[in-house]
XYZ file of C-alpha atoms in Angstrom:
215
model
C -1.734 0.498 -19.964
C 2.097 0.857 -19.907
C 3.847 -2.171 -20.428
C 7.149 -2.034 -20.714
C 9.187 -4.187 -22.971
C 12.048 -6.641 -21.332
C 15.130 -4.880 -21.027
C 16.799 -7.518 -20.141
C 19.142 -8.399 -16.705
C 18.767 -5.202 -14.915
C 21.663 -4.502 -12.615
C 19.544 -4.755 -9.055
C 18.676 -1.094 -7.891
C 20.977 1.022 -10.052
C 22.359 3.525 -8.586
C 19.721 3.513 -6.175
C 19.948 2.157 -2.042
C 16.750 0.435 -1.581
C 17.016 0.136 1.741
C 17.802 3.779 2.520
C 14.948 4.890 0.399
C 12.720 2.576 2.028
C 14.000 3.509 6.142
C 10.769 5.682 6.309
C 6.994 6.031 7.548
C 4.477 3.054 5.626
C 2.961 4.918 3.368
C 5.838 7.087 2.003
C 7.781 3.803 1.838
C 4.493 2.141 0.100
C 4.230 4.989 -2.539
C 8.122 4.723 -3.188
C 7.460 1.170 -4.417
C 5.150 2.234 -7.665
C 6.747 1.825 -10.692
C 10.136 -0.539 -8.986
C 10.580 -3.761 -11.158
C 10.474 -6.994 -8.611
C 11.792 -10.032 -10.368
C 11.865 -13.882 -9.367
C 13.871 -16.031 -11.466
C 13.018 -15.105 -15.300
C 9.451 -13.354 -14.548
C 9.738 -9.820 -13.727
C 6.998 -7.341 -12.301
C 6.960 -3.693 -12.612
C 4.790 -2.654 -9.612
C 1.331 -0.785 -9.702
C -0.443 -0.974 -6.695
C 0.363 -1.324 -2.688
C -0.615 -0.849 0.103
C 0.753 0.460 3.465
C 0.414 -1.403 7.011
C 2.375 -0.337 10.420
C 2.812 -2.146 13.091
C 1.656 -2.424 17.141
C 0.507 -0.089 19.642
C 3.859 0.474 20.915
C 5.942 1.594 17.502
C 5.256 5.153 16.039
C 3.015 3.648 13.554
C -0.119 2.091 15.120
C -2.246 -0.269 12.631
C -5.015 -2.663 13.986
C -5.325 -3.801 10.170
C -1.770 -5.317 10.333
C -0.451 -8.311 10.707
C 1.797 -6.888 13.461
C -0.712 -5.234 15.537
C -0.586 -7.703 18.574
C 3.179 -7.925 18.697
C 5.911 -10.324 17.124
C 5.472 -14.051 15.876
C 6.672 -16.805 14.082
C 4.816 -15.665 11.014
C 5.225 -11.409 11.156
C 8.775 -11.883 12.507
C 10.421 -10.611 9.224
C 7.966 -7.324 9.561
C 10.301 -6.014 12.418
C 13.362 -6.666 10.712
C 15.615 -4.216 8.358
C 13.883 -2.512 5.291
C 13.746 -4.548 1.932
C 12.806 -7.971 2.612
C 10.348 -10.214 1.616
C 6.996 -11.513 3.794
C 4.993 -13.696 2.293
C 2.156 -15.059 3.718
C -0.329 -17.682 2.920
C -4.233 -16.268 2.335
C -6.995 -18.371 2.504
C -4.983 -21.379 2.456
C -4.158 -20.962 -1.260
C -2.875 -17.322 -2.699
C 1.009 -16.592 -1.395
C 1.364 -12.916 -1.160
C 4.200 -10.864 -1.320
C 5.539 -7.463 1.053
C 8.202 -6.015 1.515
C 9.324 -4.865 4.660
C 9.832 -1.104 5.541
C 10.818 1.262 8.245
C 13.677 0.974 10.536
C 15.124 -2.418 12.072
C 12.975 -3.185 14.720
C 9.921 -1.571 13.880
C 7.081 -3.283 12.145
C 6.065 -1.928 8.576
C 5.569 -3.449 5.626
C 3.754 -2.894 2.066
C 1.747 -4.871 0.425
C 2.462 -5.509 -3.414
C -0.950 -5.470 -4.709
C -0.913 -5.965 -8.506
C 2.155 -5.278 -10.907
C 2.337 -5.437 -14.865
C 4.629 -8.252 -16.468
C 7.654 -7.068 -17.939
C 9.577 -10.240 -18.497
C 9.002 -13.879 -18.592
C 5.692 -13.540 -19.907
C 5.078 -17.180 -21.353
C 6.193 -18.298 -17.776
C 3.663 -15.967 -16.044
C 0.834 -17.074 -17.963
C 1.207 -20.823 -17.628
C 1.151 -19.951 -14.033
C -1.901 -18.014 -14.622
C -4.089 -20.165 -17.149
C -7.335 -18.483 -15.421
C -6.025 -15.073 -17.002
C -7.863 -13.632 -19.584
C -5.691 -11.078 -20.882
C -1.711 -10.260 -20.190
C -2.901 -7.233 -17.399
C -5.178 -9.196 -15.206
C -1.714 -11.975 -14.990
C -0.438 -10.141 -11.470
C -3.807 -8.242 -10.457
C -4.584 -8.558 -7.213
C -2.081 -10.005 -4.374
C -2.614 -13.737 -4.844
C -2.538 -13.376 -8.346
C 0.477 -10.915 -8.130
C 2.224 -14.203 -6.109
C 1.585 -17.110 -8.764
C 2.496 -14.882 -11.989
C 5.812 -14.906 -9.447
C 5.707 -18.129 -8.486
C 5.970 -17.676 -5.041
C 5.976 -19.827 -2.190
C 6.538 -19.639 1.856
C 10.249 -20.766 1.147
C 10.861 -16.847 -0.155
C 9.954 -15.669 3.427
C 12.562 -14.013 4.526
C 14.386 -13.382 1.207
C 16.660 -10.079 1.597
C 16.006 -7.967 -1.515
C 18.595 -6.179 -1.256
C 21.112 -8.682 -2.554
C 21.958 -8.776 -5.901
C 22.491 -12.489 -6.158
C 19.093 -13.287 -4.385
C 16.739 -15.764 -6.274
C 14.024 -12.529 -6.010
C 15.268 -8.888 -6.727
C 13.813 -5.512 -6.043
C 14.905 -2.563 -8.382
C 13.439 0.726 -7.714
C 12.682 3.420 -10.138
C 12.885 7.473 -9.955
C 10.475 8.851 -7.434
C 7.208 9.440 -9.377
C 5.626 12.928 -9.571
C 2.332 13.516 -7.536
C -0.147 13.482 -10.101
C 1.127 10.183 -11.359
C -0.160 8.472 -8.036
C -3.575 7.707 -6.921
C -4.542 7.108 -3.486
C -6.951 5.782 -1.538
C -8.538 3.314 1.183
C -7.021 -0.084 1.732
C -9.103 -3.044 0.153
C -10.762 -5.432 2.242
C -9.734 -4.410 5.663
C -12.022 -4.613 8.282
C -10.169 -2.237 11.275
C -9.019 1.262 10.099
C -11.294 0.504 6.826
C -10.529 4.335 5.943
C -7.062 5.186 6.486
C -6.327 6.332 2.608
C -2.757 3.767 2.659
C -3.646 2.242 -1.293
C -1.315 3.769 -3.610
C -1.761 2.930 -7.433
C -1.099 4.548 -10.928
C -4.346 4.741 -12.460
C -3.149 4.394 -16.098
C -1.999 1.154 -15.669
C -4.835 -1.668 -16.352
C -3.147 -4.434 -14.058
C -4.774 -2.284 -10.642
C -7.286 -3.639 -9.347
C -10.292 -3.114 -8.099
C -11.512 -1.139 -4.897
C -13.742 -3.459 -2.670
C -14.731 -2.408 0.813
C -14.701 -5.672 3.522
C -18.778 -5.950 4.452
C -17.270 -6.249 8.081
C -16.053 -2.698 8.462
């Protein structure tokens, strides 16, 4: 496992334009997020795992396992939007769960973060997490990835873009090939193969693979 030290108040993004990096198919824009630090308030991710989802019949990226893939609503809304925002959702009524938008404004795309290693604020992420039993299983998973942030439907929306944003998203240097795994999405039951899971498989914060018994 690589976890990285605190380095302190990163300047959002460097020299890096998140959104122009991001303008791109799902699961180039999904793969671009491994390794970018997301940060909310003092707790600070660096992310490990995603996964990609498109959008409706109609865009250039067909996906019956999105949340787009009958169209535009009050909850998806922020999916066609600009690249580099923030949809979180509610999952079983209990785990908030973070994306961030992709592709160009107007076209749904988005990728779910799926399980990131704390790099700051740890004290804060584990009294969020008490269930944790060690520091990599804090943000493992999607639910868990949004109470280690501490999360909530008011951060729908967010625009992580802007440096003076409550949440932050700072990406890294593209990562080689053979630093990426990749793979099928968990728990989808429509298009249960399409290999749109990207993780680094030395970190010990990804989780596990677990096909949905409805596919």
């Amino acid at each position: 496992m690589n976890l990285c030290p605190d380095q302190g108040a990163a300047q959002p993004f460097g020299t890096i334009d998140p959104v122009q990096e991001l303008v791109t198919d799902p699961p180039t824009a999904a793969r671009r997020l491994l390794g970018a630090t997301l940060r909310s308030g003092p707790v600070g991710l660096r992310i490990v795992e995603v996964e990609a989802y498109g959008g409706d019949p109609a865009g250039p990226w067909p996906d019956p396992a999105s949340h787009s893939a009958r169209g535009r609503t009050a909850r998806n809304a922020v999916m066609f939007g600009p690249a580099g925002a923030l949809y979180v959702y509610l999952s079983y009524g209990m785990h908030f769960c973070a994306n961030v938008t992709t592709g160009p404004d107007g076209t749904a795309s988005a990728a779910l973060l799926r399980s990131g290693e704390v790099i700051a604020g740890l004290d804060i992420a584990r009294s969020r997490r008490p269930a944790a039993r060690t520091d990599a299983a804090l943000a493992r998973g999607p639910g868990n990835l949004g109470s280690a942030l501490g999360l909530s439907l008011a951060d729908y929306g967010t625009d992580l873009t802007d440096p003076g944003a409550a949440i932050t998203l700072e990406l890294g240097p593209p990562l080689p090939d053979a630093a990426v795994a990749a793979g099928p999405r968990v728990g989808v039951s429509l298009a249960a193969d399409v290999p749109w899971r990207f993780w680094l498989p030395d970190s010990a914060a990804v989780s596990a693979y677990r096909r949905s018994p409805r596919a």
